Short mmCIF file of C-alpha atoms and ligand atoms in Angstrom, two decimals:
data_model
loop_
_atom_site.label_atom_id
_atom_site.label_comp_id
_atom_site.label_asym_id
_atom_site.label_seq_id
_atom_site.Cartn_x
_atom_site.Cartn_y
_atom_site.Cartn_z
CA MET A 1 -0.06 0.26 -0.09
CA LYS A 2 1.31 3.67 -1.14
CA ARG A 3 0.82 6.37 1.68
CA ASN A 4 1.78 9.91 1.69
CA ILE A 5 2.65 11.01 5.19
CA ILE A 6 3.72 13.85 6.86
CA ILE A 7 6.14 13.66 10.34
CA THR A 8 6.38 17.27 11.99
CA GLY A 9 9.73 17.84 13.63
CA GLY A 10 11.18 14.82 12.34
CA ALA A 11 14.39 16.77 12.87
CA GLY A 12 14.20 17.04 16.57
CA PHE A 13 15.13 13.82 18.79
CA ILE A 14 12.21 11.74 18.67
CA GLY A 15 10.93 12.45 15.19
CA SER A 16 14.20 11.83 13.62
CA HIS A 17 14.10 8.45 15.01
CA VAL A 18 10.65 7.97 13.92
CA VAL A 19 11.56 9.39 10.37
CA ARG A 20 14.68 7.06 9.87
CA LEU A 21 12.07 4.20 10.63
CA PHE A 22 9.73 5.15 8.58
CA VAL A 23 11.60 5.91 5.49
CA ASN A 24 14.10 2.34 6.38
CA LYS A 25 11.01 0.15 7.20
CA TYR A 26 8.38 1.37 4.35
CA PRO A 27 10.03 2.11 0.84
CA GLN A 28 6.94 2.41 -0.71
CA TYR A 29 5.57 5.20 1.02
CA ARG A 30 6.65 9.06 0.88
CA ILE A 31 7.93 10.59 4.06
CA ILE A 32 7.32 14.46 4.26
CA ASN A 33 9.82 15.47 7.37
CA VAL A 34 8.05 19.15 8.26
CA ASP A 35 10.32 20.83 10.69
CA LYS A 36 10.71 24.63 11.05
CA LEU A 37 14.31 23.78 12.58
CA THR A 38 14.53 25.94 15.54
CA TYR A 39 17.16 25.27 18.03
CA ALA A 40 16.07 21.88 18.59
CA GLY A 41 15.79 20.85 14.61
CA ASN A 42 19.06 19.31 13.72
CA LEU A 43 19.20 17.74 9.55
CA LEU A 44 22.61 15.78 11.00
CA ASN A 45 20.53 13.75 12.98
CA LEU A 46 18.81 12.51 9.76
CA LYS A 47 22.17 12.51 7.33
CA ASP A 48 22.03 8.98 6.52
CA ILE A 49 18.85 8.79 5.24
CA GLU A 50 19.22 11.98 3.39
CA GLY A 51 18.89 11.33 -0.49
CA ARG A 52 16.47 8.32 -0.35
CA PRO A 53 13.77 8.34 -3.01
CA ASN A 54 11.03 8.22 -0.42
CA TYR A 55 12.01 11.45 2.11
CA SER A 56 11.74 14.79 1.60
CA PHE A 57 12.50 17.89 3.96
CA VAL A 58 10.50 21.01 4.08
CA LYS A 59 10.96 23.77 6.34
CA ALA A 60 8.45 25.62 7.67
CA ASP A 61 6.55 26.50 10.58
CA ILE A 62 3.25 24.22 11.75
CA CYS A 63 1.34 27.82 12.83
CA ASP A 64 1.79 28.64 8.92
CA PHE A 65 -1.65 27.38 8.15
CA ASP A 66 -1.39 28.44 4.34
CA THR A 67 2.36 26.11 3.86
CA MET A 68 0.25 23.65 6.01
CA LEU A 69 -2.91 23.69 3.69
CA SER A 70 -0.74 22.94 0.37
CA LEU A 71 2.02 20.95 1.32
CA VAL A 72 -1.72 18.42 2.65
CA LYS A 73 -2.86 18.85 -0.34
CA ASP A 74 -0.03 18.89 -3.43
CA ASN A 75 1.39 15.67 -1.70
CA SER A 76 -1.89 14.09 -1.06
CA VAL A 77 -1.08 13.38 1.79
CA ASP A 78 -3.03 10.72 3.67
CA GLY A 79 -1.45 10.35 7.16
CA ILE A 80 0.12 12.94 9.71
CA ILE A 81 2.12 11.85 12.65
CA HIS A 82 2.40 15.22 14.75
CA LEU A 83 5.69 15.69 16.67
CA ALA A 84 6.07 19.31 16.51
CA ALA A 85 6.31 21.15 19.39
CA GLU A 86 8.50 23.28 22.04
CA SER A 87 9.59 20.06 24.79
CA HIS A 88 11.67 21.91 27.48
CA VAL A 89 10.28 22.35 30.52
CA ASP A 90 12.36 25.45 31.31
CA ARG A 91 12.24 26.78 28.61
CA SER A 92 8.51 27.30 29.38
CA ILE A 93 8.92 28.47 32.13
CA ARG A 94 10.88 31.17 30.73
CA ASP A 95 8.96 31.81 27.69
CA PRO A 96 5.32 30.38 27.77
CA PHE A 97 4.15 32.01 24.63
CA THR A 98 6.43 30.41 22.46
CA PHE A 99 4.60 27.37 23.70
CA ALA A 100 1.20 28.52 22.95
CA ARG A 101 2.27 29.41 20.08
CA THR A 102 3.53 26.26 18.42
CA ASN A 103 1.82 23.60 20.78
CA VAL A 104 -1.86 24.91 20.94
CA LEU A 105 -1.83 27.25 17.44
CA GLY A 106 0.51 25.18 15.38
CA THR A 107 -1.21 21.96 16.29
CA LEU A 108 -4.81 24.13 15.68
CA SER A 109 -3.45 25.10 12.43
CA LEU A 110 -2.68 21.59 11.63
CA LEU A 111 -5.70 19.95 12.44
CA GLN A 112 -7.29 22.58 10.25
CA ALA A 113 -5.01 21.71 7.42
CA ALA A 114 -5.88 18.00 7.32
CA LYS A 115 -9.67 18.59 7.71
CA ALA A 116 -9.72 21.08 4.68
CA VAL A 117 -8.62 18.47 2.30
CA TRP A 118 -9.70 15.22 3.96
CA GLU A 119 -12.86 16.00 5.02
CA PRO A 120 -14.84 16.47 1.29
CA MET A 121 -13.01 13.36 0.37
CA GLY A 122 -14.75 11.49 3.54
CA TRP A 123 -11.42 11.21 5.20
CA LYS A 124 -10.14 9.08 3.24
CA SER A 125 -7.38 9.19 -0.21
CA ALA A 126 -8.18 8.82 -3.47
CA GLY A 127 -6.94 4.96 -3.40
CA GLY A 128 -9.68 4.46 -0.35
CA GLN A 129 -7.13 4.49 2.58
CA GLU A 130 -8.87 5.69 5.55
CA CYS A 131 -6.72 9.26 6.85
CA ARG A 132 -5.03 9.35 10.20
CA PHE A 133 -3.93 12.14 12.34
CA TYR A 134 -1.75 10.78 15.27
CA HIS A 135 -0.99 13.43 17.70
CA ILE A 136 2.29 12.58 20.17
CA SER A 137 2.04 13.75 23.87
CA THR A 138 3.38 13.56 26.95
CA ASP A 139 2.75 11.64 30.15
CA GLU A 140 3.10 15.43 31.86
CA VAL A 141 0.06 16.37 30.97
CA TYR A 142 -1.65 13.49 33.52
CA GLY A 143 -0.06 16.08 36.27
CA ALA A 144 1.99 14.58 39.48
CA LEU A 145 1.70 11.30 41.45
CA GLU A 146 2.68 10.59 45.07
CA MET A 147 5.72 8.21 45.72
CA ASP A 148 2.90 5.40 46.17
CA GLY A 149 0.29 6.90 44.17
CA GLY A 150 -0.02 3.94 41.60
CA PHE A 151 0.42 5.31 37.69
CA PHE A 152 -1.26 7.31 35.44
CA THR A 153 -3.95 5.37 32.67
CA GLU A 154 -5.27 6.23 29.69
CA ASP A 155 -8.80 7.26 31.73
CA ARG A 156 -6.57 9.95 34.21
CA ALA A 157 -8.09 13.21 34.46
CA TYR A 158 -6.05 15.68 33.13
CA GLN A 159 -3.73 18.43 35.82
CA PRO A 160 -1.03 19.72 34.34
CA HIS A 161 1.26 22.04 36.25
CA SER A 162 3.93 23.95 33.54
CA PRO A 163 3.30 26.01 31.03
CA TYR A 164 4.85 23.18 28.77
CA SER A 165 2.10 20.57 29.79
CA ALA A 166 -0.54 22.94 30.08
CA SER A 167 0.04 23.69 26.04
CA LYS A 168 0.83 19.68 25.77
CA ALA A 169 -2.95 19.26 27.57
CA SER A 170 -4.81 22.13 25.39
CA SER A 171 -3.19 20.65 22.24
CA ASP A 172 -4.67 17.08 22.82
CA HIS A 173 -8.01 18.23 23.75
CA PHE A 174 -7.49 19.71 20.52
CA VAL A 175 -7.21 16.74 18.42
CA ARG A 176 -9.68 14.91 20.61
CA ALA A 177 -12.61 17.88 19.74
CA TYR A 178 -11.88 17.48 15.95
CA HIS A 179 -12.85 14.05 16.27
CA ASP A 180 -15.77 14.16 17.93
CA THR A 181 -16.66 17.35 16.17
CA TYR A 182 -16.29 16.67 12.39
CA GLY A 183 -15.35 13.06 12.85
CA MET A 184 -11.56 13.04 11.83
CA PRO A 185 -9.72 9.97 12.33
CA THR A 186 -7.27 10.69 15.07
CA VAL A 187 -5.16 8.57 17.68
CA VAL A 188 -3.18 10.15 20.55
CA THR A 189 -0.40 8.66 22.93
CA ASN A 190 0.85 9.71 26.01
CA CYS A 191 5.29 8.91 26.18
CA SER A 192 6.97 8.99 29.20
CA ASN A 193 10.58 10.22 29.44
CA ASN A 194 13.22 9.48 26.29
CA TYR A 195 16.37 9.13 26.16
CA GLY A 196 19.01 7.49 23.42
CA PRO A 197 20.96 9.37 20.93
CA ASN A 198 20.56 12.45 19.22
CA GLN A 199 18.80 14.39 22.21
CA PHE A 200 19.34 18.14 22.80
CA PRO A 201 22.34 18.62 25.68
CA GLU A 202 19.33 20.30 27.75
CA LYS A 203 17.31 17.09 28.95
CA LEU A 204 18.95 15.54 31.82
CA ILE A 205 21.17 12.46 30.35
CA PRO A 206 22.86 13.84 27.64
CA LEU A 207 23.78 17.36 29.47
CA PHE A 208 24.84 15.32 32.47
CA ILE A 209 27.00 13.34 30.15
CA ASN A 210 28.30 16.10 27.90
CA ASN A 211 29.23 17.72 31.96
CA ILE A 212 30.82 14.74 33.00
CA ARG A 213 32.61 14.33 29.55
CA HIS A 214 33.78 18.31 30.53
CA ARG A 215 34.25 17.48 34.37
CA ARG A 216 31.64 20.14 35.02
CA PRO A 217 29.17 20.66 37.40
CA LEU A 218 26.24 18.23 37.32
CA PRO A 219 23.22 20.41 38.36
CA VAL A 220 20.66 18.39 40.49
CA TYR A 221 17.32 20.67 40.96
CA GLY A 222 16.09 20.32 44.62
CA LYS A 223 17.28 16.95 46.78
CA GLY A 224 17.06 14.79 43.57
CA GLU A 225 13.98 13.34 44.98
CA ASN A 226 11.71 13.74 41.71
CA VAL A 227 10.79 10.15 39.95
CA ARG A 228 11.01 9.60 36.08
CA ASP A 229 10.04 7.12 34.11
CA TRP A 230 12.76 6.38 31.08
CA LEU A 231 12.11 4.67 27.92
CA TYR A 232 14.79 4.40 24.78
CA VAL A 233 13.57 6.26 21.72
CA VAL A 234 13.80 3.84 19.40
CA ASP A 235 11.10 1.68 21.55
CA HIS A 236 9.00 5.46 21.04
CA ALA A 237 9.44 5.08 17.55
CA ARG A 238 8.61 1.08 17.25
CA ALA A 239 5.73 1.41 19.38
CA ILE A 240 4.60 4.88 17.06
CA ASP A 241 4.99 2.52 13.98
CA LEU A 242 2.48 0.09 15.36
CA ILE A 243 -0.20 2.54 16.69
CA PHE A 244 -0.30 4.65 13.58
CA HIS A 245 -1.23 1.36 11.87
CA GLU A 246 -3.04 -0.46 14.04
CA GLY A 247 -4.10 1.44 16.85
CA ALA A 248 -8.00 2.07 17.23
CA VAL A 249 -9.28 5.11 15.76
CA ALA A 250 -10.04 7.89 18.58
CA GLU A 251 -8.20 6.05 21.10
CA THR A 252 -5.76 6.87 23.59
CA TYR A 253 -2.58 4.93 24.43
CA ASN A 254 0.38 5.44 26.83
CA ILE A 255 3.35 4.48 26.27
CA GLY A 256 6.36 3.86 28.64
CA GLY A 257 8.90 1.35 29.90
CA CYS A 258 7.95 0.79 32.90
CA ASN A 259 11.11 2.19 34.59
CA GLU A 260 11.21 4.67 37.33
CA TRP A 261 14.55 6.72 38.65
CA LYS A 262 14.77 8.90 41.26
CA ASN A 263 16.74 11.43 39.76
CA ILE A 264 19.72 11.13 41.72
CA ASP A 265 19.87 7.35 41.60
CA LEU A 266 20.08 7.67 37.61
CA VAL A 267 22.54 10.40 37.78
CA ARG A 268 25.09 8.06 40.13
CA LEU A 269 24.32 5.52 37.25
CA LEU A 270 25.21 7.90 34.70
CA ILE A 271 28.85 8.99 36.34
CA LYS A 272 29.38 5.70 37.03
CA VAL A 273 28.65 3.84 33.54
CA THR A 274 30.55 7.20 31.81
CA ASP A 275 33.31 7.16 34.13
CA ARG A 276 34.06 3.90 33.05
CA LEU A 277 33.87 4.22 29.33
CA LEU A 278 36.11 7.10 29.75
CA GLY A 279 39.03 4.42 31.61
CA ARG A 280 38.11 6.97 34.51
CA PRO A 281 38.47 4.75 38.19
CA GLU A 282 34.94 4.40 40.07
CA GLY A 283 33.77 7.39 41.98
CA ALA A 284 36.49 9.75 39.85
CA ASP A 285 33.39 12.40 39.38
CA ASP A 286 30.63 11.87 42.21
CA ASP A 287 32.38 14.98 43.00
CA LEU A 288 30.70 17.11 40.24
CA ILE A 289 26.84 16.55 41.90
CA THR A 290 25.45 19.90 42.98
CA TYR A 291 22.56 20.70 44.26
CA VAL A 292 20.17 23.66 43.07
CA LYS A 293 17.38 25.38 43.61
CA ASP A 294 14.05 23.25 42.37
CA ARG A 295 12.33 23.79 39.17
CA ALA A 296 9.04 25.65 39.46
CA GLY A 297 6.11 23.36 39.64
CA HIS A 298 8.03 20.46 39.65
CA ASP A 299 6.44 17.60 39.79
CA LEU A 300 7.06 14.43 42.06
CA ARG A 301 6.46 11.52 40.32
CA TYR A 302 5.70 10.42 36.43
CA ALA A 303 4.90 6.95 35.90
CA ILE A 304 3.26 5.08 33.19
CA ASP A 305 0.85 2.08 33.24
CA ALA A 306 1.32 0.87 29.97
CA SER A 307 -0.65 -2.31 29.92
CA LYS A 308 -3.29 -0.94 27.65
CA LEU A 309 -0.53 -1.44 24.38
CA GLN A 310 0.79 -4.52 25.46
CA ARG A 311 -2.36 -6.27 25.77
CA GLU A 312 -4.08 -4.71 22.68
CA LEU A 313 -1.22 -4.33 20.25
CA GLY A 314 1.55 -6.58 22.02
CA TRP A 315 3.99 -3.51 22.27
CA LYS A 316 6.42 -3.97 24.94
CA PRO A 317 10.19 -2.44 25.29
CA SER A 318 12.86 -4.23 23.84
CA LEU A 319 15.59 -3.06 25.85
CA ASP A 320 16.36 -3.22 29.59
CA PHE A 321 17.66 -0.01 31.05
CA GLU A 322 20.87 -0.77 31.87
CA GLU A 323 21.24 -1.86 28.60
CA GLY A 324 19.78 1.25 27.05
CA LEU A 325 21.88 3.65 28.77
CA GLU A 326 25.19 2.20 28.49
CA LYS A 327 24.51 2.19 24.74
CA THR A 328 23.15 6.33 24.97
CA VAL A 329 26.75 7.16 26.94
CA ARG A 330 28.45 4.98 24.44
CA TRP A 331 26.82 7.25 21.46
CA TYR A 332 27.80 10.38 22.64
CA LEU A 333 31.03 10.01 23.85
CA GLU A 334 31.77 8.39 20.07
CA ASN A 335 29.95 10.80 18.91
CA GLN A 336 31.87 13.79 20.23
CA ASP A 337 31.31 15.95 16.70
CA TRP A 338 27.52 15.66 17.46
CA LEU A 339 27.27 17.40 20.81
CA ASP A 340 30.25 19.73 20.26
CA GLY A 341 28.49 20.94 17.13
CA VAL A 342 25.09 21.68 18.77
CA THR A 343 27.03 22.68 21.91
CA SER A 344 28.19 25.46 19.49
CA GLY A 345 25.75 26.05 17.20
CA ALA A 346 27.92 24.97 14.99
CA TYR A 347 25.04 22.46 13.74
CA MET A 348 23.11 25.17 12.12
CA ASP A 349 24.82 25.91 9.33
CA TYR A 350 24.42 22.50 8.09
CA TYR A 351 20.96 23.88 6.59
CA GLN A 352 22.55 26.17 5.39
CA LYS A 353 24.97 24.70 3.13
CA MET A 354 22.67 22.26 1.89
CA TYR A 355 19.63 24.46 1.07
CA GLY A 356 20.78 28.34 2.04
CA SER A 357 19.60 31.04 4.12
CA ARG A 358 18.20 29.12 7.76
P1 LIG B 401 12.64 18.08 20.54
O1 LIG B 401 12.35 19.16 20.63
O2 LIG B 401 14.17 17.80 20.36
O3 LIG B 401 12.22 18.70 18.95
C1 LIG B 401 11.04 19.51 18.42
C2 LIG B 401 10.92 19.53 16.72
O4 LIG B 401 10.06 20.16 16.51
C3 LIG B 401 12.24 20.30 16.31
O5 LIG B 401 13.03 19.34 15.55
C4 LIG B 401 11.87 21.54 15.82
O6 LIG B 401 12.42 22.36 14.99
C5 LIG B 401 10.76 21.19 15.95
N1 LIG B 401 10.13 22.76 16.18
C6 LIG B 401 9.09 22.98 16.79
N2 LIG B 401 8.54 24.13 16.73
C7 LIG B 401 8.47 23.88 15.29
C8 LIG B 401 7.43 24.62 14.97
N3 LIG B 401 6.49 25.80 15.02
N4 LIG B 401 6.93 24.27 13.26
C9 LIG B 401 7.90 22.75 13.33
N5 LIG B 401 8.67 22.73 13.42
C10 LIG B 401 8.74 22.83 14.46
O7 LIG B 401 11.77 17.25 21.33
P2 LIG B 401 11.39 15.98 21.09
O8 LIG B 401 11.89 15.42 22.89
O9 LIG B 401 12.00 15.13 19.97
O10 LIG B 401 10.12 15.34 21.51
C11 LIG B 401 9.05 15.30 20.46
C12 LIG B 401 7.60 15.11 20.79
O11 LIG B 401 7.37 13.92 21.71
C13 LIG B 401 6.84 16.18 21.09
O12 LIG B 401 5.14 16.68 20.90
C14 LIG B 401 6.92 16.43 22.95
O13 LIG B 401 6.13 17.23 23.31
C15 LIG B 401 6.76 14.87 22.60
N6 LIG B 401 7.16 14.07 23.76
C16 LIG B 401 8.63 13.97 23.83
C17 LIG B 401 9.08 12.91 25.16
C18 LIG B 401 10.60 13.63 25.55
O14 LIG B 401 11.01 12.77 26.80
N7 LIG B 401 11.52 14.15 24.84
C19 LIG B 401 8.38 11.87 25.57
C20 LIG B 401 6.65 12.25 25.66
C21 LIG B 401 6.50 12.87 24.50
O1 LIG B 402 7.69 12.96 30.64
C1 LIG B 402 7.47 13.29 29.34
C2 LIG B 402 8.30 14.44 29.14
O2 LIG B 402 10.01 14.62 29.57
C3 LIG B 402 8.51 15.18 27.93
O3 LIG B 402 7.54 15.48 27.34
C4 LIG B 402 9.44 16.33 27.51
O4 LIG B 402 9.82 16.76 26.58
C5 LIG B 402 10.71 15.86 28.17
O5 LIG B 402 11.61 17.12 27.97
C6 LIG B 402 11.04 15.46 29.51
O6 LIG B 402 10.49 16.39 30.65
P1 LIG B 402 11.55 16.32 32.04
O7 LIG B 402 11.03 17.83 32.53
O8 LIG B 402 10.98 15.47 32.85
O9 LIG B 402 12.87 16.00 31.31
P2 LIG B 402 14.39 16.95 32.27
O10 LIG B 402 15.47 16.14 31.31
O11 LIG B 402 14.19 18.21 31.23
O12 LIG B 402 14.39 16.89 33.44
C7 LIG B 402 14.88 15.00 33.76
C8 LIG B 402 14.15 15.68 34.91
O13 LIG B 402 15.62 15.54 35.70
C9 LIG B 402 13.61 16.11 35.96
O14 LIG B 402 12.90 15.66 37.13
C10 LIG B 402 14.13 17.75 36.04
C11 LIG B 402 15.73 17.45 36.65
N1 LIG B 402 16.75 18.33 35.84
C12 LIG B 402 17.09 18.01 34.62
C13 LIG B 402 18.14 19.27 34.24
C14 LIG B 402 17.61 19.47 33.05
C15 LIG B 402 17.74 18.29 36.81
O15 LIG B 402 17.68 17.56 37.99
N2 LIG B 402 18.74 19.18 36.41
C16 LIG B 402 18.88 19.30 35.36
O16 LIG B 402 19.84 19.74 34.83
#
């Protein structure tokens, strides 16, 4: 079956793994990566698939409705996998407007463009394929759990605390409203913290690997007691592939690693693995841990119940955490050019060389 699929945010961390998986696995599909290339977008993440006949890149802002409309119409797009977003909680605390613009208005612009093209065709492509709008969301929309507070299930009421999670919650509501009001075939997933190659080093794991490498302080917020549920990014991409093809219309699926770590325990493990791979003696960098002022509104604990996805579609994570973390640390240490390019901002020149001004 031929399909024309837009993946938004494909130059970012998770998006680049999703684009790679689809381009490699489905040579019969046409994959169009639509990305604005903000500070978080990096085409070097996709260097290995550049030039493939079933792949193209379009630099565009999802808030630009006219461009989204022509992209969906002119390419006979029948599937949208929407990852483009502002994604960093600390940035959202400093600059909430940018988050509302991209995460809320950008999602709305994309929904409206898809509706304008798909609704007159009865939500089907010319070849009879049912169209699909797949929105990628986060577990943060559910709010925070107590330490012994059970798990997030799909029917839990939303209770976002940060401007980031509030903007994602709003976009999730718009996606569901487009199903309930207009009949758009939608699906939403809420995933826990991802880790792995190509994550921008403002997020905990790559930031700390880079700091250990340079023997810089590791700023642990508060007492390091907060808990996150970590999933290897390629396992998230595998879940997205499965749900895009087999998930039921209008459903929500939680995706998570069933892998909770207190931040401070994770940081200690990270130091141990990184030091071992750098050939430094055990304990050499423990004194880099520096407790700093807590993040405002810092959610205590996230923990996903992913049993619906396992039961209904047979998905489960393929890597255990120790294996995934070692693989990840190894990747950052073996790809220091990538890390240095991102931290110096030099990665932004790549687009200019390939496509003109950025
Ligand atoms: P990221 O910040 O690494 O990448 C976001 C991408 O979106 C970048 O390439 C950026 O250029 C692009 N983008 C931003 N604004 C845009 C705009 N206005 N128009 C077009 N493109 C734009 O993010 P990520 O960590 O890969 O997250 C991807 C998605 O997954 C987000 O929707 C996020 O909310 C969700 N999510 C992330 C995690 C996680 O742990 N990272 C977990 C669950 C869900
Ligand atoms: O849960 C899914 C979410 O995971 C995604 O929706 C977000 O896009 C993604 O950024 C991530 O959010 P977090 O805020 O959980 O990730 P971050 O890596 O920023 O922080 C992880 C934990 O580590 C969190 O409790 C805050 C803490 N932290 C983070 C940084 C950057 C520190 O203690 N020090 C730091 O310097």
